[in-house]
């Protein structure tokens, strides 16, 4: 970056009260050096040391309220970095621009490319990188070598990945020459895509000479702001850290405003009003000092007050700051506030010249006046000079000060200028133009055009929340245009509006569905079907059949919204309606039928009818595969194809989705190798077409398969990849599943608090989308964690919820899984009652439990046995759940004293676990067999089983299972060894190790059992 760069604002007081925070930020600049060493270590010991244990965060977000000093600390850090020879890149988000994709990054990217002296050389050496960046920086077209090909049109979702990779390459090129500090101010207003890109770059550039520093008003972030889950997830990855700024002390505030030499009474008032906020304190001090030397009795009267959305004291301070400017300058800045927190000279010049006698020189003079006063800062050079308001609060204050009529007029004027500026590249400016058209109350047809372009651009970048916003705006306005039109005169414009509405509704429905808002998506799809029902009669048989296939596919989409609510009756109903539509139109095969078979297979899977589901899935695969040779690049459309059109043209992604389904079915019946084969086939197709959403889904499935096989490192790798993609695209239902799987992973490795945290988050997301199946299964998993923690009452509550949901939706697999969990809970309750009996016996000196206590113990075991026996009769039980139920049933037999039956049951469970490749359940079978054989007086055989179990559990990192096995092994040794024998000391060592492990796992029930 430019070595003559001026960083931050001028005319400031010295920094006070932030020495420790500034030192923390200084240390952040040393992380890349340590990170480079860590990368070398991790490369040498990659197989032994997980990357996360070496990673030091190279991204910090400074949190705090407005004016608390976040930006000031970032400025000081930037100066120090600049003095050390670092490049410094700054960008800031503004509330008015929070829906424009990648707005936060555009100026940074432009600055990287325009930085001398290596710009032209890099353009020549890396034309492909820069050509992909033209999506955000269209001016690059003019700078690229003439032979550089334009980026080819890619599959929806692929554009975003391609763009991100290009941005990553650009940063890698930039930091080859010098380390870099990237400062992102006011992240609470950043758009979703910008937040996701930040997470992507932070992860990919870990260990490189680059540091990311953000500021954020956490309190102003919406509950569903994308930054919240991103920060939480990245903190778990050790890729980000936060610094919370607290209010300054009264002493620090007094030091801060001491240069104003105000009376003590005024200083007291400032300290009270500022409440530790340095910006408020400085501005109030400036306001008081700027008034007459004779202050009124009430010092607050010295400041002019004005009705505003800001606190009165700050509004007054801002008014005082603005009062030093000329009237013309104030008016220009008020007009500029409509443009957001920053604006280019060319735009403000066009706005001012078109409405006044001001010429360019006059406007420059007014801007210079604002620059000299510090109200504006200037960036860029040549024809691309931009101005930034010194304080975002000032933008809001000036905007609030405009009348509604004036605002609308200025917005319309800005829209007209921007439309002319982006005449040959409308989609690039469509988001900004749409904002001004909407705020300016433009004609609906104008809004529809630009909102559709903005939606299509966001959709192509997989920015589904932003795409939804713009499609919704376009839909509302096209409906308004239709409502205002003359229905008796169905001219070309009328028909075009109906066609636009159909397109927008389908795109809107898909964006809403992806985010998990199934009820609203259903309403949108049903509205679309109603809209299509009013279309003119088709005379061509080919057109009739094509439209029938579209209707069938849309009926299928409505069915999916019911499916995810676990209402399989309605799902099947819409599936059958789709079939009837195809039959009535004479459509006997093709992709629409394949989609319906695909949906039928999912319904059958949820009902536990795995053979029928497999048959339907294979029919779907055949139907989709038959279309692939027929697909041709007929034409290139400006707008992206809707999902139904992609299916009709022959979409390889449909084939991949079906392989994923086949993998899920294979997993359900315990064929994990076959399941992985299907999943890998799906991944190969999806990665070839760079379909991020489906890659995320398949990666989650693959991670779960590795989890079942106790291959925890592989599971974590796939689940993390899936989570990164799911958060990028805003797929909340998938994110919930990944959270659940990460919770199971944490439970497997003995991190019970982390497991609880993941699973509680998964339930929260499942509740948002009202996914009944996942609400049931997630409650079962959380109950298991509570049980391991000894919180049996909470575990019971979760299991009751799971059973209630499963019965309400008539889902046999859910009922079966919850019943297995209930059986395990009864066993835990029996053991807890036995432990309580022993404790009471010690207190009373009684050697044997009472008859009542024995009856309670036997009652728990009898209920456990009956529950498990009933659950194991369910044909719909998936393989892993059945195997866990078999082991629990064997444990009940053992506790009831029937060691022969327990032995046979455990051997059968072991055989099934081996067949299903469920490694951790193989080890659990070994451990249980060791306990059974010890009880039967066969210690040598028991020891062999314990050793095999320990070997697997230690190798897989399953700490809690290791502790339980050590405990049971120790009891067996103590039972069969004399105190003088070496085995006795070995048993004591095992008990001690088991105690230490269980304590580190926060498993108090295990601790009490061991003690």
XYZ file of N, CA and C in Angstrom, residues 755-965:
633
model
N -20.091 -30.737 24.173
C -21.159 -31.514 23.548
C -22.519 -30.921 23.886
N -22.709 -30.587 25.143
C -23.983 -29.979 25.550
C -24.220 -28.668 24.817
N -23.174 -27.865 24.706
C -23.297 -26.572 24.034
C -23.701 -26.741 22.574
N -23.026 -27.637 21.866
C -23.357 -27.876 20.459
C -24.805 -28.348 20.309
N -25.202 -29.297 21.157
C -26.532 -29.885 21.012
C -27.630 -28.894 21.380
N -27.396 -28.063 22.362
C -28.394 -27.035 22.699
C -28.545 -26.049 21.545
N -27.423 -25.695 20.911
C -27.497 -24.816 19.737
C -28.249 -25.496 18.600
N -28.021 -26.784 18.417
C -28.714 -27.499 17.341
C -30.218 -27.501 17.581
N -30.632 -27.668 18.822
C -32.058 -27.640 19.141
C -32.660 -26.259 18.893
N -31.912 -25.228 19.215
C -32.394 -23.861 18.978
C -32.670 -23.629 17.498
N -31.751 -24.066 16.649
C -31.943 -23.897 15.209
C -33.075 -24.776 14.699
N -33.182 -26.003 15.213
C -34.261 -26.893 14.779
C -35.623 -26.324 15.160
N -35.694 -25.653 16.293
C -36.947 -25.016 16.701
C -37.309 -23.872 15.766
N -36.312 -23.158 15.283
C -36.583 -22.061 14.351
C -37.229 -22.561 13.070
N -36.759 -23.699 12.565
C -37.317 -24.249 11.326
C -38.425 -25.256 11.596
N -38.717 -25.525 12.882
C -39.791 -26.441 13.278
C -39.620 -27.813 12.644
N -38.391 -28.297 12.605
C -38.110 -29.618 12.048
C -38.325 -30.662 13.141
N -39.479 -31.352 13.066
C -39.884 -32.244 14.140
C -38.964 -33.455 14.288
N -38.513 -34.017 13.172
C -37.638 -35.187 13.242
C -36.352 -34.843 13.978
N -35.757 -33.731 13.590
C -34.505 -33.358 14.243
C -34.731 -32.908 15.682
N -35.867 -32.302 15.974
C -36.157 -31.954 17.362
C -36.199 -33.209 18.230
N -36.746 -34.289 17.678
C -36.791 -35.548 18.419
C -35.397 -36.147 18.587
N -34.662 -36.284 17.485
C -33.346 -36.943 17.558
C -32.335 -36.109 18.337
N -32.385 -34.780 18.201
C -31.443 -33.941 18.946
C -31.709 -34.035 20.455
N -32.978 -34.152 20.840
C -33.296 -34.316 22.260
C -32.732 -35.624 22.803
N -32.758 -36.670 21.977
C -32.182 -37.951 22.394
C -30.683 -37.804 22.629
N -29.996 -37.139 21.698
C -28.547 -36.976 21.844
C -28.210 -36.132 23.066
N -28.992 -35.077 23.294
C -28.739 -34.235 24.468
C -29.005 -35.015 25.754
N -30.024 -35.874 25.734
C -30.314 -36.702 26.907
C -29.133 -37.605 27.245
N -28.482 -38.136 26.221
C -27.313 -38.995 26.450
C -26.197 -38.226 27.148
N -25.987 -36.979 26.726
C -24.953 -36.149 27.361
C -25.334 -35.841 28.808
N -26.602 -35.463 29.026
C -27.046 -35.205 30.400
C -26.857 -36.444 31.278
N -27.161 -37.611 30.716
C -27.005 -38.853 31.473
C -25.545 -39.083 31.845
N -24.647 -38.832 30.902
C -23.219 -38.982 31.196
C -22.762 -38.008 32.272
N -23.427 -36.847 32.351
C -23.074 -35.852 33.363
C -23.747 -36.121 34.706
N -24.596 -37.148 34.752
C -25.306 -37.451 35.990
C -26.554 -36.627 36.199
N -26.997 -35.926 35.181
C -28.189 -35.071 35.277
C -29.387 -35.866 34.745
N -29.802 -36.865 35.532
C -30.799 -37.822 35.051
C -32.173 -37.192 34.883
N -32.519 -36.243 35.714
C -33.825 -35.590 35.598
C -33.938 -34.833 34.274
N -32.874 -34.099 33.911
C -32.883 -33.372 32.639
C -32.861 -34.333 31.456
N -32.147 -35.444 31.614
C -32.132 -36.454 30.557
C -33.527 -37.018 30.348
N -34.236 -37.258 31.442
C -35.598 -37.788 31.358
C -36.518 -36.818 30.631
N -36.376 -35.531 30.915
C -37.193 -34.513 30.243
C -36.964 -34.531 28.737
N -35.708 -34.609 28.328
C -35.388 -34.638 26.892
C -35.962 -35.877 26.215
N -35.853 -37.022 26.877
C -36.357 -38.261 26.272
C -37.875 -38.215 26.153
N -38.542 -37.685 27.162
C -40.004 -37.551 27.086
C -40.410 -36.663 25.920
N -39.667 -35.574 25.712
C -39.946 -34.703 24.561
C -39.754 -35.465 23.260
N -38.654 -36.202 23.171
C -38.359 -36.941 21.947
C -39.445 -37.962 21.654
N -39.878 -38.702 22.673
C -40.938 -39.691 22.483
C -42.252 -39.033 22.091
N -42.561 -37.929 22.744
C -43.809 -37.222 22.447
C -43.838 -36.743 20.999
N -42.721 -36.179 20.541
C -42.649 -35.706 19.154
C -42.743 -36.880 18.189
N -41.979 -37.946 18.458
C -41.990 -39.109 17.577
C -43.369 -39.707 17.428
N -44.107 -39.806 18.540
C -45.463 -40.354 18.475
C -46.415 -39.410 17.760
N -46.229 -38.103 17.978
C -47.122 -37.128 17.337
C -46.997 -37.153 15.822
N -45.781 -37.388 15.323
C -45.582 -37.391 13.867
C -45.580 -38.810 13.302
N -45.838 -39.801 14.174
C -45.923 -41.210 13.752
C -44.649 -41.652 13.030
N -43.512 -41.282 13.604
C -42.226 -41.620 12.997
C -41.596 -42.763 13.783
N -41.652 -43.968 13.203
C -41.159 -45.163 13.902
C -39.677 -45.087 14.245
N -38.792 -44.649 13.318
C -37.376 -44.545 13.698
C -37.146 -43.625 14.891
N -37.866 -42.500 14.932
C -37.709 -41.577 16.067
C -38.171 -42.226 17.370
N -39.303 -42.919 17.317
C -39.816 -43.588 18.517
C -38.834 -44.657 18.979
N -38.284 -45.407 18.019
C -37.341 -46.464 18.368
C -36.086 -45.934 19.025
N -35.514 -44.875 18.455
C -34.286 -44.295 19.016
C -34.539 -43.746 20.416
N -35.682 -43.058 20.581
C -36.011 -42.511 21.898
C -36.252 -43.626 22.909
N -36.826 -44.738 22.474
C -37.067 -45.868 23.378
C -35.753 -46.494 23.831
N -34.801 -46.613 22.911
C -33.471 -47.108 23.295
C -32.863 -46.189 24.356
N -32.984 -44.877 24.139
C -32.451 -43.916 25.115
C -33.157 -44.057 26.457
N -34.476 -44.311 26.430
C -35.223 -44.483 27.674
C -34.752 -45.732 28.416
N -34.488 -46.810 27.672
C -33.961 -48.013 28.303
C -32.632 -47.759 28.987
N -31.745 -47.041 28.313
C -30.447 -46.698 28.917
C -30.618 -45.820 30.153
N -31.614 -44.916 30.105
C -31.865 -44.063 31.265
C -32.327 -44.897 32.456
N -33.188 -45.880 32.207
C -33.647 -46.741 33.304
C -32.473 -47.501 33.936
N -31.534 -47.938 33.106
C -30.338 -48.602 33.640
C -29.560 -47.636 34.531
N -29.384 -46.397 34.044
C -28.658 -45.395 34.834
C -29.383 -45.106 36.142
N -30.722 -45.061 36.103
C -31.489 -44.825 37.329
C -31.335 -45.987 38.307
N -31.286 -47.209 37.763
C -31.084 -48.374 38.632
C -29.726 -48.305 39.323
N -28.689 -47.974 38.549
C -27.345 -47.876 39.124
C -27.265 -46.738 40.136
N -27.952 -45.623 39.834
C -27.945 -44.492 40.766
C -28.648 -44.863 42.067
N -29.747 -45.618 41.965
C -30.450 -46.041 43.183
C -29.593 -47.001 43.999
N -28.841 -47.858 43.292
C -27.939 -48.783 43.976
C -26.840 -48.016 44.712
N -26.332 -46.993 44.058
C -25.288 -46.164 44.685
C -25.847 -45.433 45.900
N -27.085 -44.946 45.761
C -27.719 -44.259 46.884
C -27.928 -45.215 48.058
N -28.292 -46.464 47.741
C -28.464 -47.472 48.791
C -27.151 -47.708 49.537
N -26.058 -47.801 48.769
C -24.752 -48.035 49.383
C -24.361 -46.874 50.289
N -24.633 -45.641 49.833
C -24.291 -44.465 50.638
C -25.098 -44.438 51.929
N -26.387 -44.769 51.841
C -27.225 -44.794 53.041
C -26.785 -45.896 54.000
N -26.333 -47.022 53.412
C -25.860 -48.118 54.254
C -24.652 -47.723 55.068
N -23.757 -46.938 54.455
C -22.569 -46.474 55.178
C -22.963 -45.558 56.326
N -23.966 -44.700 56.093
C -24.379 -43.756 57.127
C -25.048 -44.469 58.298
N -25.855 -45.490 57.977
C -26.607 -46.180 59.033
C -25.876 -47.385 59.598
N -24.786 -47.796 58.933
C -24.052 -48.964 59.382
C -24.692 -50.263 58.959
N -25.684 -50.165 58.045
C -26.366 -51.368 57.564
C -25.593 -51.957 56.397
N -25.337 -53.242 56.422
C -24.542 -53.892 55.375
C -25.363 -54.227 54.152
N -26.669 -54.370 54.310
C -27.509 -54.781 53.175
C -28.644 -53.794 52.983
N -29.064 -53.575 51.720
C -30.143 -52.630 51.449
C -31.485 -53.177 51.916
N -32.425 -52.276 52.104
C -33.761 -52.682 52.525
C -34.500 -53.346 51.375
N -35.578 -54.026 51.723
C -36.402 -54.678 50.693
C -36.980 -53.646 49.736
N -37.377 -52.496 50.256
C -37.934 -51.432 49.415
C -36.906 -50.937 48.412
N -35.683 -50.775 48.875
C -34.616 -50.312 47.988
C -34.303 -51.352 46.921
N -34.312 -52.618 47.314
C -34.065 -53.677 46.336
C -35.175 -53.735 45.300
N -36.403 -53.536 45.756
C -37.537 -53.543 44.822
C -37.424 -52.404 43.814
N -36.992 -51.235 44.281
C -36.831 -50.095 43.366
C -35.777 -50.394 42.312
N -34.678 -50.963 42.721
C -33.598 -51.339 41.799
C -34.105 -52.325 40.753
N -34.827 -53.357 41.233
C -35.336 -54.368 40.305
C -36.395 -53.782 39.378
N -37.191 -52.849 39.903
C -38.233 -52.222 39.084
C -37.626 -51.442 37.927
N -36.583 -50.672 38.219
C -35.902 -49.920 37.152
C -35.374 -50.865 36.078
N -34.750 -51.957 36.506
C -34.185 -52.891 35.527
C -35.277 -53.580 34.720
N -36.377 -53.921 35.375
C -37.475 -54.569 34.654
C -38.064 -53.630 33.607
N -38.234 -52.366 33.983
C -38.761 -51.382 33.024
C -37.780 -51.166 31.881
N -36.481 -51.155 32.208
C -35.467 -51.007 31.156
C -35.539 -52.168 30.184
N -35.621 -53.394 30.730
C -35.664 -54.568 29.865
C -36.880 -54.580 28.972
N -38.041 -54.223 29.529
C -39.270 -54.222 28.738
C -39.217 -53.151 27.650
N -38.723 -51.967 27.997
C -38.618 -50.874 27.013
C -37.687 -51.254 25.871
N -36.549 -51.828 26.201
C -35.577 -52.211 25.172
C -36.106 -53.351 24.308
N -36.774 -54.303 24.936
C -37.328 -55.423 24.175
C -38.341 -54.925 23.148
N -39.188 -53.982 23.575
C -40.185 -53.428 22.659
C -39.515 -52.626 21.545
N -38.487 -51.855 21.889
C -37.801 -51.034 20.885
C -37.117 -51.890 19.835
N -36.546 -53.016 20.261
C -35.809 -53.867 19.323
C -36.721 -54.629 18.371
N -38.035 -54.570 18.605
C -38.969 -55.197 17.656
C -39.272 -54.282 16.476
N -38.837 -53.022 16.557
C -39.093 -52.071 15.473
C -38.212 -52.427 14.275
N -38.837 -52.760 13.152
C -38.058 -53.019 11.935
C -37.404 -51.750 11.408
N -37.953 -50.607 11.794
C -37.465 -49.331 11.258
C -36.220 -48.814 11.964
N -35.754 -49.496 13.005
C -34.553 -49.035 13.706
C -33.349 -49.065 12.777
N -32.582 -47.981 12.775
C -31.354 -47.978 11.995
C -30.304 -48.842 12.691
N -29.294 -49.243 11.926
C -28.341 -50.252 12.389
C -27.642 -49.847 13.681
N -27.151 -48.621 13.747
C -26.408 -48.207 14.941
C -27.307 -48.192 16.165
N -28.524 -47.653 16.021
C -29.445 -47.609 17.151
C -29.793 -49.019 17.622
N -30.010 -49.933 16.696
C -30.319 -51.315 17.060
C -29.157 -51.940 17.839
N -27.936 -51.686 17.380
C -26.777 -52.264 18.053
C -26.624 -51.715 19.468
N -26.882 -50.421 19.631
C -26.815 -49.841 20.977
C -27.896 -50.443 21.873
N -29.071 -50.680 21.293
C -30.146 -51.306 22.059
C -29.809 -52.723 22.475
N -29.149 -53.470 21.586
C -28.745 -54.841 21.918
C -27.761 -54.856 23.084
N -26.808 -53.946 23.063
C -25.831 -53.875 24.157
C -26.502 -53.482 25.473
N -27.452 -52.547 25.407
C -28.163 -52.148 26.622
C -28.976 -53.311 27.177
N -29.590 -54.081 26.292
C -30.369 -55.244 26.730
C -29.468 -56.277 27.413
N -28.261 -56.472 26.865
C -27.308 -57.392 27.493
C -26.888 -56.889 28.869
N -26.752 -55.572 29.009
C -26.372 -55.014 30.308
C -27.478 -55.233 31.337
N -28.731 -55.116 30.908
C -29.849 -55.371 31.819
C -29.805 -56.813 32.322
N -29.581 -57.747 31.394
C -29.503 -59.160 31.792
C -28.378 -59.383 32.798
N -27.238 -58.721 32.575
C -26.112 -58.852 33.498
C -26.479 -58.332 34.878
N -27.095 -57.151 34.938
C -27.447 -56.552 36.224
C -28.530 -57.346 36.940
N -29.334 -58.075 36.183
C -30.365 -58.925 36.787
C -29.799 -60.272 37.228
N -28.510 -60.509 36.936
C -27.861 -61.734 37.369
C -27.905 -62.869 36.375
N -28.488 -62.643 35.195
C -28.573 -63.688 34.170
C -27.357 -63.561 33.254
N -26.210 -64.041 33.725
C -24.969 -63.852 32.967
C -24.933 -64.680 31.694
N -25.621 -65.800 31.668
C -25.616 -66.630 30.457
C -26.329 -65.909 29.315
N -27.528 -65.387 29.607
C -28.257 -64.622 28.582
C -27.472 -63.380 28.181
N -26.905 -62.708 29.171
C -26.117 -61.508 28.886
C -24.953 -61.837 27.960
N -24.304 -62.980 28.193
C -23.168 -63.383 27.363
C -23.600 -63.594 25.919
N -24.710 -64.306 25.727
C -25.210 -64.564 24.369
C -25.611 -63.257 23.678
N -26.285 -62.384 24.409
C -26.715 -61.103 23.829
C -25.513 -60.241 23.449
N -24.497 -60.223 24.302
C -23.316 -59.404 24.021
C -22.538 -59.946 22.832
N -22.446 -61.273 22.720
C -21.766 -61.863 21.557
C -22.507 -61.529 20.267
N -23.840 -61.569 20.319
C -24.629 -61.216 19.131
C -24.430 -59.739 18.775
N -24.408 -58.887 19.786
C -24.180 -57.454 19.540
C -22.800 -57.223 18.939
N -21.797 -57.962 19.431
C -20.445 -57.837 18.886
C -20.419 -58.230 17.415
N -21.093 -59.313 17.085
C -21.143 -59.764 15.694
C -21.782 -58.701 14.804
N -22.885 -58.106 15.269
C -23.566 -57.068 14.497
C -22.684 -55.823 14.350
N -22.011 -55.425 15.415
C -21.158 -54.233 15.363
C -20.027 -54.417 14.366
N -19.442 -55.622 14.341
C -18.396 -55.893 13.355
C -18.957 -55.849 11.944
N -20.128 -56.427 11.757
C -20.749 -56.448 10.427
C -21.053 -55.034 9.949
N -21.510 -54.188 10.869
C -21.880 -52.817 10.513
C -20.682 -51.865 10.498
N -19.497 -52.332 10.861
C -18.271 -51.521 10.905
C -18.359 -50.396 11.935
N -19.106 -50.641 13.003
C -19.277 -49.650 14.060
C -18.181 -49.859 15.102
N -17.023 -49.291 14.823
C -15.819 -49.578 15.608
C -16.009 -49.321 17.092
N -16.615 -48.199 17.440
C -16.726 -47.863 18.860
C -17.696 -48.795 19.575
N -18.693 -49.314 18.859
C -19.606 -50.277 19.471
C -18.972 -51.665 19.558
N -18.030 -51.954 18.663
C -17.234 -53.178 18.814
C -16.471 -53.114 20.138
N -15.839 -51.967 20.388
C -15.081 -51.801 21.634
C -15.994 -51.848 22.850
N -17.178 -51.239 22.741
C -18.109 -51.282 23.876
C -18.567 -52.723 24.137
N -18.728 -53.500 23.062
C -19.085 -54.920 23.217
C -17.975 -55.666 23.948
N -16.722 -55.389 23.568
C -15.587 -56.014 24.258
C -15.620 -55.689 25.756
N -15.848 -54.438 26.071
C -15.847 -54.013 27.470
C -16.951 -54.713 28.250
N -18.144 -54.789 27.653
C -19.255 -55.454 28.327
C -18.988 -56.952 28.488
N -18.421 -57.571 27.460
C -18.079 -58.995 27.556
C -17.050 -59.243 28.660
N -16.107 -58.311 28.820
C -15.141 -58.441 29.907
C -15.828 -58.454 31.259
N -16.796 -57.550 31.443
C -17.524 -57.494 32.711
C -18.343 -58.765 32.928
N -18.988 -59.247 31.860
C -19.812 -60.460 31.966
C -18.951 -61.668 32.327
N -17.845 -61.855 31.635
C -16.982 -63.016 31.884
C -16.338 -62.947 33.268
N -16.058 -61.737 33.732
C -15.544 -61.598 35.094
C -16.588 -62.071 36.094
N -17.844 -61.691 35.855
C -18.931 -62.119 36.742
C -19.143 -63.630 36.679
N -18.813 -64.238 35.560
C -18.981 -65.689 35.399
C -17.757 -66.471 35.889
N -16.773 -65.769 36.429
C -15.598 -66.443 36.953
C -14.601 -66.862 35.901
N -14.532 -66.110 34.800
C -13.571 -66.398 33.728
C -12.658 -65.178 33.559
N -11.779 -64.931 34.551
C -11.001 -63.679 34.561
C -10.048 -63.529 33.384
N -9.371 -64.588 32.963
C -8.393 -64.450 31.887
C -9.064 -64.013 30.585
N -10.197 -64.654 30.265
C -10.936 -64.247 29.059
C -11.440 -62.808 29.210
N -11.864 -62.465 30.424
C -12.343 -61.099 30.674
C -11.237 -60.085 30.438
N -10.028 -60.368 30.951
C -8.916 -59.432 30.791
C -8.610 -59.201 29.311
N -8.690 -60.252 28.510
C -8.409 -60.114 27.071
C -9.406 -59.162 26.413
N -10.685 -59.310 26.783
C -11.695 -58.411 26.214
C -11.459 -56.965 26.660
N -11.122 -56.786 27.941
C -10.854 -55.429 28.430
C -9.678 -54.801 27.681
N -8.634 -55.572 27.455
C -7.461 -55.054 26.747
C -7.830 -54.638 25.325
N -8.636 -55.450 24.654
C -9.049 -55.102 23.286
C -9.895 -53.830 23.281
N -10.782 -53.717 24.246
C -11.616 -52.515 24.331
C -10.764 -51.278 24.578
N -9.824 -51.379 25.518
C -8.966 -50.235 25.827
C -8.135 -49.815 24.627
N -7.646 -50.781 23.892
C -6.827 -50.458 22.720
C -7.618 -49.616 21.722
N -8.859 -50.005 21.463
C -9.684 -49.268 20.494
C -10.064 -47.900 21.046
N -10.532 -47.869 22.287
C -10.981 -46.596 22.850
C -9.835 -45.586 22.936
N -8.662 -46.036 23.329
C -7.519 -45.115 23.399
C -7.132 -44.643 22.010
N -7.127 -45.561 21.066
C -6.749 -45.205 19.695
C -7.727 -44.197 19.101
N -9.001 -44.334 19.448
C -10.031 -43.439 18.904
C -10.204 -42.172 19.732
N -9.503 -42.072 20.858
C -9.607 -40.873 21.680
C -10.917 -40.751 22.427
N -11.576 -41.884 22.723
C -12.859 -41.868 23.430
C -12.581 -41.962 24.928
N -12.399 -40.809 25.542
C -11.883 -40.760 26.909
C -12.871 -41.328 27.935
N -14.131 -40.952 27.814
C -15.099 -41.404 28.809
C -15.312 -42.911 28.730
N -15.360 -43.446 27.519
C -15.465 -44.902 27.366
C -14.206 -45.585 27.915
N -13.065 -44.942 27.733
C -11.819 -45.479 28.300
C -11.910 -45.542 29.819
N -12.423 -44.470 30.432
C -12.548 -44.435 31.894
C -13.474 -45.537 32.391
N -14.598 -45.731 31.715
C -15.538 -46.775 32.142
C -14.909 -48.164 32.033
N -14.178 -48.379 30.934
C -13.537 -49.683 30.754
C -12.452 -49.901 31.800
